[in-house]
PDB file of C-alpha atoms and ligand atoms in Angstrom:
ATOM      1  CA  UNK P   1     119.394  85.579  67.464  1.00  0.00           C
ATOM      2  CA  UNK P   2     121.516  87.636  69.842  1.00  0.00           C
ATOM      3  CA  UNK P   3     123.136  85.811  72.620  1.00  0.00           C
ATOM      4  CA  UNK P   4     121.005  85.200  75.671  1.00  0.00           C
ATOM      5  CA  UNK P   5     122.215  85.405  79.236  1.00  0.00           C
ATOM      6  CA  UNK P   6     118.762  85.274  81.096  1.00  0.00           C
ATOM      7  CA  UNK P   7     115.095  84.357  80.674  1.00  0.00           C
ATOM      8  CA  UNK P   8     112.237  86.295  82.138  1.00  0.00           C
ATOM      9  CA  UNK P   9     108.937  84.779  82.612  1.00  0.00           C
ATOM     10  CA  UNK P  10     105.583  86.339  83.245  1.00  0.00           C
ATOM     11  CA  UNK P  11     103.485  84.525  85.908  1.00  0.00           C
ATOM     12  CA  UNK P  12      99.697  84.895  85.628  1.00  0.00           C
ATOM     13  CA  UNK P  13      98.200  83.217  82.456  1.00  0.00           C
ATOM     14  CA  UNK P  14     101.716  82.094  81.659  1.00  0.00           C
ATOM     15  CA  UNK P  15     102.520  79.516  84.446  1.00  0.00           C
ATOM     16  CA  UNK P  16      98.798  79.132  85.689  1.00  0.00           C
ATOM     17  CA  UNK P  17      95.459  80.621  84.752  1.00  0.00           C
ATOM     18  CA  UNK P  18      94.728  83.475  86.910  1.00  0.00           C
ATOM     19  CA  UNK P  19      90.888  83.832  86.837  1.00  0.00           C
ATOM     20  CA  UNK P  20      90.139  80.509  88.616  1.00  0.00           C
ATOM     21  CA  UNK P  21      92.679  81.547  91.295  1.00  0.00           C
ATOM     22  CA  UNK P  22      91.120  84.892  91.810  1.00  0.00           C
ATOM     23  CA  UNK P  23      87.654  83.483  91.874  1.00  0.00           C
ATOM     24  CA  UNK P  24      88.648  80.949  94.517  1.00  0.00           C
ATOM     25  CA  UNK P  25      90.429  83.657  96.481  1.00  0.00           C
ATOM     26  CA  UNK P  26      87.304  85.905  96.447  1.00  0.00           C
ATOM     27  CA  UNK P  27      85.164  82.915  97.609  1.00  0.00           C
ATOM     28  CA  UNK P  28      87.657  82.283 100.348  1.00  0.00           C
ATOM     29  CA  UNK P  29      87.550  85.863 101.498  1.00  0.00           C
ATOM     30  CA  UNK P  30      83.801  85.668 101.505  1.00  0.00           C
ATOM     31  CA  UNK P  31      83.730  82.585 103.660  1.00  0.00           C
ATOM     32  CA  UNK P  32      86.191  84.282 106.108  1.00  0.00           C
ATOM     33  CA  UNK P  33      83.945  87.391 106.289  1.00  0.00           C
ATOM     34  CA  UNK P  34      80.855  85.395 106.647  1.00  0.00           C
ATOM     35  CA  UNK P  35      82.329  83.501 109.690  1.00  0.00           C
ATOM     36  CA  UNK P  36      83.961  86.577 111.436  1.00  0.00           C
ATOM     37  CA  UNK P  37      82.101  89.821 110.357  1.00  0.00           C
ATOM     38  CA  UNK P  38      78.842  88.435 108.800  1.00  0.00           C
ATOM     39  CA  UNK P  39      77.507  91.919 108.228  1.00  0.00           C
ATOM     40  CA  UNK P  40      80.388  92.662 105.924  1.00  0.00           C
ATOM     41  CA  UNK P  41      79.845  89.526 104.097  1.00  0.00           C
ATOM     42  CA  UNK P  42      76.270  90.372 103.610  1.00  0.00           C
ATOM     43  CA  UNK P  43      76.863  93.985 102.349  1.00  0.00           C
ATOM     44  CA  UNK P  44      79.893  93.178 100.162  1.00  0.00           C
ATOM     45  CA  UNK P  45      79.364  89.793  98.300  1.00  0.00           C
ATOM     46  CA  UNK P  46      82.223  89.000  95.881  1.00  0.00           C
ATOM     47  CA  UNK P  47      80.898  91.105  92.926  1.00  0.00           C
ATOM     48  CA  UNK P  48      80.495  94.058  95.159  1.00  0.00           C
ATOM     49  CA  UNK P  49      83.953  93.593  96.591  1.00  0.00           C
ATOM     50  CA  UNK P  50      85.399  93.355  93.105  1.00  0.00           C
ATOM     51  CA  UNK P  51      83.696  96.586  92.077  1.00  0.00           C
ATOM     52  CA  UNK P  52      84.928  98.384  95.164  1.00  0.00           C
ATOM     53  CA  UNK P  53      88.482  97.359  94.552  1.00  0.00           C
ATOM     54  CA  UNK P  54      88.087  98.709  90.914  1.00  0.00           C
ATOM     55  CA  UNK P  55      86.707 101.921  92.193  1.00  0.00           C
ATOM     56  CA  UNK P  56      89.448 102.363  94.836  1.00  0.00           C
ATOM     57  CA  UNK P  57      92.033 101.660  92.232  1.00  0.00           C
ATOM     58  CA  UNK P  58      90.610 104.337  90.007  1.00  0.00           C
ATOM     59  CA  UNK P  59      90.706 106.751  92.880  1.00  0.00           C
ATOM     60  CA  UNK P  60      94.196 105.941  94.143  1.00  0.00           C
ATOM     61  CA  UNK P  61      96.516 105.949  91.034  1.00  0.00           C
ATOM     62  CA  UNK P  62      99.486 105.946  93.482  1.00  0.00           C
ATOM     63  CA  UNK P  63      98.603 102.223  94.132  1.00  0.00           C
ATOM     64  CA  UNK P  64      97.632 101.327  90.560  1.00  0.00           C
ATOM     65  CA  UNK P  65     100.571  98.865  90.438  1.00  0.00           C
ATOM     66  CA  UNK P  66      99.874  97.237  93.709  1.00  0.00           C
ATOM     67  CA  UNK P  67      96.887  94.826  93.883  1.00  0.00           C
ATOM     68  CA  UNK P  68      97.628  93.834  97.576  1.00  0.00           C
ATOM     69  CA  UNK P  69      97.353  97.532  98.668  1.00  0.00           C
ATOM     70  CA  UNK P  70      94.156  97.922  96.714  1.00  0.00           C
ATOM     71  CA  UNK P  71      92.709  94.732  98.353  1.00  0.00           C
ATOM     72  CA  UNK P  72      93.656  95.829 101.825  1.00  0.00           C
ATOM     73  CA  UNK P  73      92.212  99.406 101.439  1.00  0.00           C
ATOM     74  CA  UNK P  74      89.035  97.785  99.961  1.00  0.00           C
ATOM     75  CA  UNK P  75      88.589  95.541 102.973  1.00  0.00           C
ATOM     76  CA  UNK P  76      89.313  98.481 105.399  1.00  0.00           C
ATOM     77  CA  UNK P  77      86.645 100.506 103.655  1.00  0.00           C
ATOM     78  CA  UNK P  78      84.104  97.698 103.732  1.00  0.00           C
ATOM     79  CA  UNK P  79      84.784  96.976 107.395  1.00  0.00           C
ATOM     80  CA  UNK P  80      84.509 100.667 108.281  1.00  0.00           C
ATOM     81  CA  UNK P  81      81.252 101.027 106.403  1.00  0.00           C
ATOM     82  CA  UNK P  82      79.762  98.278 108.376  1.00  0.00           C
ATOM     83  CA  UNK P  83      81.166  99.673 111.714  1.00  0.00           C
ATOM     84  CA  UNK P  84      83.341  96.595 112.076  1.00  0.00           C
ATOM     85  CA  UNK P  85      86.953  96.644 113.369  1.00  0.00           C
ATOM     86  CA  UNK P  86      89.307  97.688 110.673  1.00  0.00           C
ATOM     87  CA  UNK P  87      92.008  95.492 112.242  1.00  0.00           C
ATOM     88  CA  UNK P  88      90.139  92.662 110.747  1.00  0.00           C
ATOM     89  CA  UNK P  89      91.408  93.738 107.263  1.00  0.00           C
ATOM     90  CA  UNK P  90      94.594  92.048 107.803  1.00  0.00           C
ATOM     91  CA  UNK P  91      93.297  88.461 108.566  1.00  0.00           C
ATOM     92  CA  UNK P  92      90.756  88.879 105.877  1.00  0.00           C
ATOM     93  CA  UNK P  93      93.406  89.847 103.389  1.00  0.00           C
ATOM     94  CA  UNK P  94      95.360  86.665 104.539  1.00  0.00           C
ATOM     95  CA  UNK P  95      92.155  84.600 103.650  1.00  0.00           C
ATOM     96  CA  UNK P  96      92.163  85.970 100.216  1.00  0.00           C
ATOM     97  CA  UNK P  97      95.938  85.873  99.655  1.00  0.00           C
ATOM     98  CA  UNK P  98      96.525  82.306 100.781  1.00  0.00           C
ATOM     99  CA  UNK P  99      93.908  81.212  98.294  1.00  0.00           C
ATOM    100  CA  UNK P 100      95.202  83.333  95.546  1.00  0.00           C
ATOM    101  CA  UNK P 101      98.452  81.514  95.846  1.00  0.00           C
ATOM    102  CA  UNK P 102      96.929  78.047  95.614  1.00  0.00           C
ATOM    103  CA  UNK P 103      97.291  78.115  91.877  1.00  0.00           C
ATOM    104  CA  UNK P 104      96.775  75.221  89.506  1.00  0.00           C
ATOM    105  CA  UNK P 105      99.688  75.182  87.109  1.00  0.00           C
ATOM    106  CA  UNK P 106      99.295  74.510  83.290  1.00  0.00           C
ATOM    107  CA  UNK P 107     100.444  70.902  82.660  1.00  0.00           C
ATOM    108  CA  UNK P 108     103.518  72.012  80.933  1.00  0.00           C
ATOM    109  CA  UNK P 109     104.590  74.636  83.364  1.00  0.00           C
ATOM    110  CA  UNK P 110     106.522  72.792  86.082  1.00  0.00           C
ATOM    111  CA  UNK P 111     108.420  70.375  83.767  1.00  0.00           C
ATOM    112  CA  UNK P 112     109.452  73.346  81.698  1.00  0.00           C
ATOM    113  CA  UNK P 113     110.518  75.349  84.696  1.00  0.00           C
ATOM    114  CA  UNK P 114     112.797  72.567  85.764  1.00  0.00           C
ATOM    115  CA  UNK P 115     114.387  72.350  82.344  1.00  0.00           C
ATOM    116  CA  UNK P 116     114.650  76.100  81.912  1.00  0.00           C
ATOM    117  CA  UNK P 117     116.279  76.795  85.269  1.00  0.00           C
ATOM    118  CA  UNK P 118     119.035  74.193  84.351  1.00  0.00           C
ATOM    119  CA  UNK P 119     119.801  76.136  81.135  1.00  0.00           C
ATOM    120  CA  UNK P 120     119.991  79.781  82.320  1.00  0.00           C
ATOM    121  CA  UNK P 121     119.096  82.210  85.028  1.00  0.00           C
ATOM    122  CA  UNK P 122     115.385  82.693  85.357  1.00  0.00           C
ATOM    123  CA  UNK P 123     113.562  85.786  86.443  1.00  0.00           C
ATOM    124  CA  UNK P 124     109.909  86.387  87.197  1.00  0.00           C
ATOM    125  CA  UNK P 125     108.266  89.609  86.069  1.00  0.00           C
ATOM    126  CA  UNK P 126     104.690  90.145  87.082  1.00  0.00           C
ATOM    127  CA  UNK P 127     102.058  92.836  87.519  1.00  0.00           C
ATOM    128  CA  UNK P 128     100.360  90.458  89.973  1.00  0.00           C
ATOM    129  CA  UNK P 129     101.045  89.795  93.627  1.00  0.00           C
ATOM    130  CA  UNK P 130     101.744  86.019  93.369  1.00  0.00           C
ATOM    131  CA  UNK P 131     104.133  84.908  96.190  1.00  0.00           C
ATOM    132  CA  UNK P 132     106.502  82.364  94.648  1.00  0.00           C
ATOM    133  CA  UNK P 133     107.734  81.083  97.988  1.00  0.00           C
ATOM    134  CA  UNK P 134     104.166  80.274  98.960  1.00  0.00           C
ATOM    135  CA  UNK P 135     103.487  78.714  95.666  1.00  0.00           C
ATOM    136  CA  UNK P 136     106.709  76.703  96.143  1.00  0.00           C
ATOM    137  CA  UNK P 137     108.588  77.497  92.997  1.00  0.00           C
ATOM    138  CA  UNK P 138     110.828  80.363  94.167  1.00  0.00           C
ATOM    139  CA  UNK P 139     114.106  78.099  94.038  1.00  0.00           C
ATOM    140  CA  UNK P 140     113.710  78.134  90.292  1.00  0.00           C
ATOM    141  CA  UNK P 141     114.084  81.855  90.055  1.00  0.00           C
ATOM    142  CA  UNK P 142     117.365  83.886  90.431  1.00  0.00           C
ATOM    143  CA  UNK P 143     115.449  87.100  90.486  1.00  0.00           C
ATOM    144  CA  UNK P 144     111.804  88.130  91.085  1.00  0.00           C
ATOM    145  CA  UNK P 145     110.326  91.417  90.170  1.00  0.00           C
ATOM    146  CA  UNK P 146     106.758  92.459  90.812  1.00  0.00           C
ATOM    147  CA  UNK P 147     105.129  95.814  89.929  1.00  0.00           C
ATOM    148  CA  UNK P 148     104.298  96.181  93.603  1.00  0.00           C
ATOM    149  CA  UNK P 149     108.098  96.230  94.510  1.00  0.00           C
ATOM    150  CA  UNK P 150     109.210  98.143  91.329  1.00  0.00           C
ATOM    151  CA  UNK P 151     106.651 100.836  91.810  1.00  0.00           C
ATOM    152  CA  UNK P 152     105.582 100.619  88.080  1.00  0.00           C
ATOM    153  CA  UNK P 153     103.757  97.966  86.119  1.00  0.00           C
ATOM    154  CA  UNK P 154     104.419  96.515  82.738  1.00  0.00           C
ATOM    155  CA  UNK P 155     104.453  97.755  80.081  1.00  0.00           C
ATOM    156  CA  UNK P 156     106.389 100.656  81.664  1.00  0.00           C
ATOM    157  CA  UNK P 157     110.008 100.269  80.397  1.00  0.00           C
ATOM    158  CA  UNK P 158     111.225 101.150  83.893  1.00  0.00           C
ATOM    159  CA  UNK P 159     110.182  97.653  85.370  1.00  0.00           C
ATOM    160  CA  UNK P 160     112.004  95.887  82.558  1.00  0.00           C
ATOM    161  CA  UNK P 161     115.124  98.022  83.120  1.00  0.00           C
ATOM    162  CA  UNK P 162     114.980  97.204  86.942  1.00  0.00           C
ATOM    163  CA  UNK P 163     114.697  93.490  86.045  1.00  0.00           C
ATOM    164  CA  UNK P 164     117.767  93.557  83.805  1.00  0.00           C
ATOM    165  CA  UNK P 165     119.669  95.506  86.462  1.00  0.00           C
ATOM    166  CA  UNK P 166     118.880  92.789  89.065  1.00  0.00           C
ATOM    167  CA  UNK P 167     119.953  90.149  86.652  1.00  0.00           C
ATOM    168  CA  UNK P 168     123.204  92.005  85.831  1.00  0.00           C
ATOM    169  CA  UNK P 169     122.439  91.913  82.069  1.00  0.00           C
ATOM    170  CA  UNK P 170     122.031  94.160  79.230  1.00  0.00           C
ATOM    171  CA  UNK P 171     118.398  94.424  77.960  1.00  0.00           C
ATOM    172  CA  UNK P 172     119.363  92.724  74.735  1.00  0.00           C
ATOM    173  CA  UNK P 173     120.669  89.706  76.675  1.00  0.00           C
ATOM    174  CA  UNK P 174     117.323  88.897  78.197  1.00  0.00           C
ATOM    175  CA  UNK P 175     114.390  87.113  76.590  1.00  0.00           C
ATOM    176  CA  UNK P 176     111.094  87.883  78.174  1.00  0.00           C
ATOM    177  CA  UNK P 177     108.144  85.491  77.576  1.00  0.00           C
ATOM    178  CA  UNK P 178     104.396  86.243  78.522  1.00  0.00           C
ATOM    179  CA  UNK P 179     100.931  85.780  77.259  1.00  0.00           C
ATOM    180  CA  UNK P 180     100.062  89.492  77.018  1.00  0.00           C
ATOM    181  CA  UNK P 181     100.830  91.128  73.627  1.00  0.00           C
ATOM    182  CA  UNK P 182     100.935  94.652  75.110  1.00  0.00           C
ATOM    183  CA  UNK P 183     102.225  94.132  78.654  1.00  0.00           C
ATOM    184  CA  UNK P 184     104.741  91.416  77.922  1.00  0.00           C
ATOM    185  CA  UNK P 185     105.755  91.663  74.207  1.00  0.00           C
ATOM    186  CA  UNK P 186     105.472  95.299  73.284  1.00  0.00           C
ATOM    187  CA  UNK P 187     106.718  96.269  76.777  1.00  0.00           C
ATOM    188  CA  UNK P 188     109.778  94.149  76.560  1.00  0.00           C
ATOM    189  CA  UNK P 189     110.617  95.281  73.022  1.00  0.00           C
ATOM    190  CA  UNK P 190     110.186  98.982  73.962  1.00  0.00           C
ATOM    191  CA  UNK P 191     112.773  98.469  76.737  1.00  0.00           C
ATOM    192  CA  UNK P 192     115.291  96.773  74.531  1.00  0.00           C
ATOM    193  CA  UNK P 193     114.718  93.105  75.546  1.00  0.00           C
ATOM    194  CA  UNK P 194     114.148  90.239  73.298  1.00  0.00           C
ATOM    195  CA  UNK P 195     110.506  89.205  73.420  1.00  0.00           C
ATOM    196  CA  UNK P 196     108.396  85.964  72.888  1.00  0.00           C
ATOM    197  CA  UNK P 197     104.728  85.519  72.840  1.00  0.00           C
ATOM    198  CA  UNK P 198     103.239  82.709  74.812  1.00  0.00           C
ATOM    199  CA  UNK P 199     100.056  82.102  72.643  1.00  0.00           C
ATOM    200  CA  UNK P 200      98.269  79.238  74.468  1.00  0.00           C
ATOM    201  CA  UNK P 201      94.811  79.915  72.889  1.00  0.00           C
ATOM    202  CA  UNK P 202      96.030  79.920  69.132  1.00  0.00           C
ATOM    203  CA  UNK P 203      94.973  83.459  68.961  1.00  0.00           C
ATOM    204  CA  UNK P 204      95.724  85.766  65.871  1.00  0.00           C
ATOM    205  CA  UNK P 205      98.390  88.257  66.873  1.00  0.00           C
ATOM    206  CA  UNK P 206      96.490  91.485  67.680  1.00  0.00           C
ATOM    207  CA  UNK P 207      99.563  93.891  67.902  1.00  0.00           C
ATOM    208  CA  UNK P 208     100.672  96.391  68.826  1.00  0.00           C
ATOM    209  CA  UNK P 209     103.516  96.212  66.343  1.00  0.00           C
ATOM    210  CA  UNK P 210     104.498  93.107  64.342  1.00  0.00           C
ATOM    211  CA  UNK P 211     104.072  89.633  65.681  1.00  0.00           C
ATOM    212  CA  UNK P 212     107.422  88.571  67.336  1.00  0.00           C
ATOM    213  CA  UNK P 213     109.670  86.046  65.503  1.00  0.00           C
ATOM    214  CA  UNK P 214     109.307  83.807  68.630  1.00  0.00           C
ATOM    215  CA  UNK P 215     105.943  82.381  69.454  1.00  0.00           C
ATOM    216  CA  UNK P 216     105.393  79.394  71.671  1.00  0.00           C
ATOM    217  CA  UNK P 217     102.103  77.448  72.253  1.00  0.00           C
ATOM    218  CA  UNK P 218     103.276  76.334  75.689  1.00  0.00           C
ATOM    219  CA  UNK P 219     106.330  76.374  77.927  1.00  0.00           C
ATOM    220  CA  UNK P 220     107.499  72.984  76.645  1.00  0.00           C
ATOM    221  CA  UNK P 221     108.094  74.506  73.328  1.00  0.00           C
ATOM    222  CA  UNK P 222     109.946  77.388  74.947  1.00  0.00           C
ATOM    223  CA  UNK P 223     112.145  74.897  76.717  1.00  0.00           C
ATOM    224  CA  UNK P 224     112.718  72.986  73.562  1.00  0.00           C
ATOM    225  CA  UNK P 225     113.806  76.135  71.811  1.00  0.00           C
ATOM    226  CA  UNK P 226     116.072  77.139  74.603  1.00  0.00           C
ATOM    227  CA  UNK P 227     117.683  73.669  74.702  1.00  0.00           C
ATOM    228  CA  UNK P 228     118.352  73.803  70.908  1.00  0.00           C
ATOM    229  CA  UNK P 229     119.786  77.263  71.082  1.00  0.00           C
ATOM    230  CA  UNK P 230     121.670  77.139  74.492  1.00  0.00           C
ATOM    231  CA  UNK P 231     122.915  73.534  74.376  1.00  0.00           C
ATOM    232  CA  UNK P 232     121.381  70.242  75.310  1.00  0.00           C
ATOM    233  CA  UNK P 233     119.342  69.996  78.542  1.00  0.00           C
TER     234      UNK P 233
HETATM  235 MG1  LIG G 301     100.178  87.273  82.133  1.00  0.00          MG
END
């Protein structure tokens, strides 16, 4: 194993399951629309709003990496289509976004974060739009990189390169850990980082490429591995 100087963590489905958070956020948005612009809530229930965002993302590749921009554009479109005030898009987005950041951590996540942050600098690297300050864990991270801010999404090598520059590390000195074989493992490897797969679901490695030498079932195992390889925690 080459010497490690920093650890990069994916967020969604690595620290918390994302689907329940998105479902709750969509419900919160719907409640807000129902209370403030009921015609929009009636015309765009959550499945229709989800479909609209997908359609807008397809038509606007320049914001393919920015879920917040897609969500704001979708809301402006839905409001406009119902003759409502487009300025309502911002408070409506806030109703969604505040719920999206009320995540429920995997049981192992917070204890592992505390242990890991004591061992080496931590970075977050996410294609999503989680707000670590709102979630309350930003103090653990020396560096935060999102697709929204980098302008490209994983598995594009440029987002991994940007992360390493922010950390002041060579790519080979950074271990990136995430749940997604393509976005996290293949993306990190292609950019020259070390890569580990977080396999919470006991899945068979689907590729691309060979399964990495480092596979962890949860973040506690990752913290154990780091403690053994980087000194006692
Ligand atoms: Mg993930």
